[in-house]
Coordinates of C-alpha atoms in Angstrom, one line a residue:
X8 CA -43.3 -104.0 -19.7
X9 CA -46.1 -105.0 -17.0
X10 CA -47.9 -102.6 -15.0
X11 CA -45.6 -102.8 -11.9
X12 CA -43.6 -99.9 -12.4
X13 CA -42.9 -97.4 -9.3
X14 CA -46.4 -95.7 -7.9
X15 CA -46.4 -92.2 -8.0
X16 CA -46.0 -91.1 -4.0
X17 CA -46.8 -88.0 -2.5
X18 CA -43.6 -86.2 -1.4
X19 CA -44.7 -87.0 2.4
X20 CA -44.3 -90.7 1.8
X21 CA -41.8 -92.5 3.8
X22 CA -38.9 -94.0 3.0
X23 CA -40.4 -97.6 3.7
X24 CA -43.2 -96.9 1.3
X25 CA -40.4 -96.2 -1.7
X26 CA -38.6 -99.2 -0.5
X27 CA -41.8 -101.6 -1.2
X28 CA -42.2 -99.9 -4.5
X29 CA -38.7 -100.5 -5.2
X30 CA -39.0 -104.3 -4.0
X31 CA -42.1 -104.5 -5.9
X32 CA -40.6 -103.4 -8.9
X33 CA -37.2 -105.8 -8.4
X34 CA -39.6 -109.0 -7.7
X35 CA -42.2 -108.8 -9.9
X36 CA -40.2 -107.1 -13.4
X37 CA -36.9 -108.8 -12.8
X38 CA -38.0 -112.3 -10.9
X39 CA -35.6 -111.3 -8.2
X40 CA -36.8 -113.0 -5.4
X41 CA -39.0 -110.9 -2.7
X42 CA -36.5 -111.3 0.2
X43 CA -33.4 -110.6 -2.0
X44 CA -35.5 -107.5 -3.8
X45 CA -36.1 -106.3 0.0
X46 CA -32.6 -106.5 0.9
X47 CA -31.7 -104.2 -2.3
X48 CA -34.5 -102.1 -1.5
X49 CA -33.1 -101.5 1.9
X50 CA -30.6 -99.2 0.9
X51 CA -33.0 -96.4 0.2
X52 CA -32.9 -95.4 3.8
X53 CA -34.4 -91.8 4.6
X54 CA -35.8 -90.4 1.1
X55 CA -38.5 -88.8 0.4
X56 CA -40.6 -89.3 -3.4
X57 CA -39.2 -86.2 -5.3
X58 CA -35.9 -87.6 -4.6
X59 CA -36.8 -90.5 -6.4
X60 CA -37.1 -88.3 -9.3
X61 CA -34.7 -85.8 -8.8
X62 CA -31.5 -88.5 -8.4
X63 CA -29.1 -89.1 -11.3
X64 CA -28.4 -92.2 -12.3
X65 CA -24.9 -91.6 -10.7
X66 CA -26.5 -91.4 -7.4
X67 CA -28.8 -94.7 -8.0
X68 CA -26.0 -96.6 -8.5
X69 CA -24.0 -95.0 -5.5
X70 CA -27.0 -96.4 -3.6
X71 CA -27.9 -99.6 -4.8
X72 CA -25.0 -101.0 -6.7
X73 CA -24.2 -100.9 -10.6
X74 CA -27.1 -103.4 -12.0
X75 CA -29.6 -102.5 -9.1
X76 CA -29.0 -98.8 -9.5
X77 CA -29.5 -98.9 -13.1
X78 CA -32.5 -101.2 -13.2
X79 CA -34.3 -98.9 -10.8
X80 CA -33.0 -95.9 -12.1
X81 CA -34.1 -96.7 -15.6
X82 CA -37.7 -97.9 -14.2
X83 CA -37.9 -94.6 -12.6
X84 CA -37.6 -92.3 -15.4
X85 CA -39.9 -94.5 -17.6
X86 CA -42.6 -93.8 -15.1
X87 CA -42.0 -89.9 -15.2
X88 CA -44.9 -88.1 -16.9
X89 CA -44.5 -86.1 -19.8
X90 CA -45.2 -82.9 -17.0
X91 CA -42.6 -83.5 -14.9
X92 CA -40.1 -84.5 -17.6
X93 CA -40.9 -81.1 -19.6
X94 CA -40.5 -79.2 -15.8
X95 CA -37.0 -80.9 -15.3
X96 CA -35.9 -79.7 -19.1
X97 CA -37.0 -76.1 -18.5
X98 CA -35.4 -75.8 -15.2
X99 CA -31.9 -77.5 -16.7
X100 CA -32.3 -74.6 -19.7
X101 CA -32.6 -71.8 -17.2
X102 CA -30.2 -73.4 -15.0
X103 CA -27.3 -73.3 -17.8
X104 CA -28.9 -70.0 -19.2
X105 CA -28.1 -68.4 -16.0
X106 CA -31.9 -67.5 -14.9
X107 CA -31.3 -69.5 -11.6
X108 CA -28.3 -70.5 -10.0

């Protein structure tokens, strides 16, 4: 894989910056023409960076359609840090066990 992964953004990053990252991934990793990549990415309207990592694959597919949603979700999942992944696992375990709800 190339180094054109979704850049880590602060939680306050504008949706515009997220769309730019999505466009870059689609263009540079999947050879989708830039204008078309921007059209696909335009479906991300308002979300912040923490939502990029919080949404499920089904949410991505709902936002971007089956193929582009699956591509962007897989790319995002591949860029998560080990600490982020561990925190998600721990939160899931706490939720299932009833510690949080």
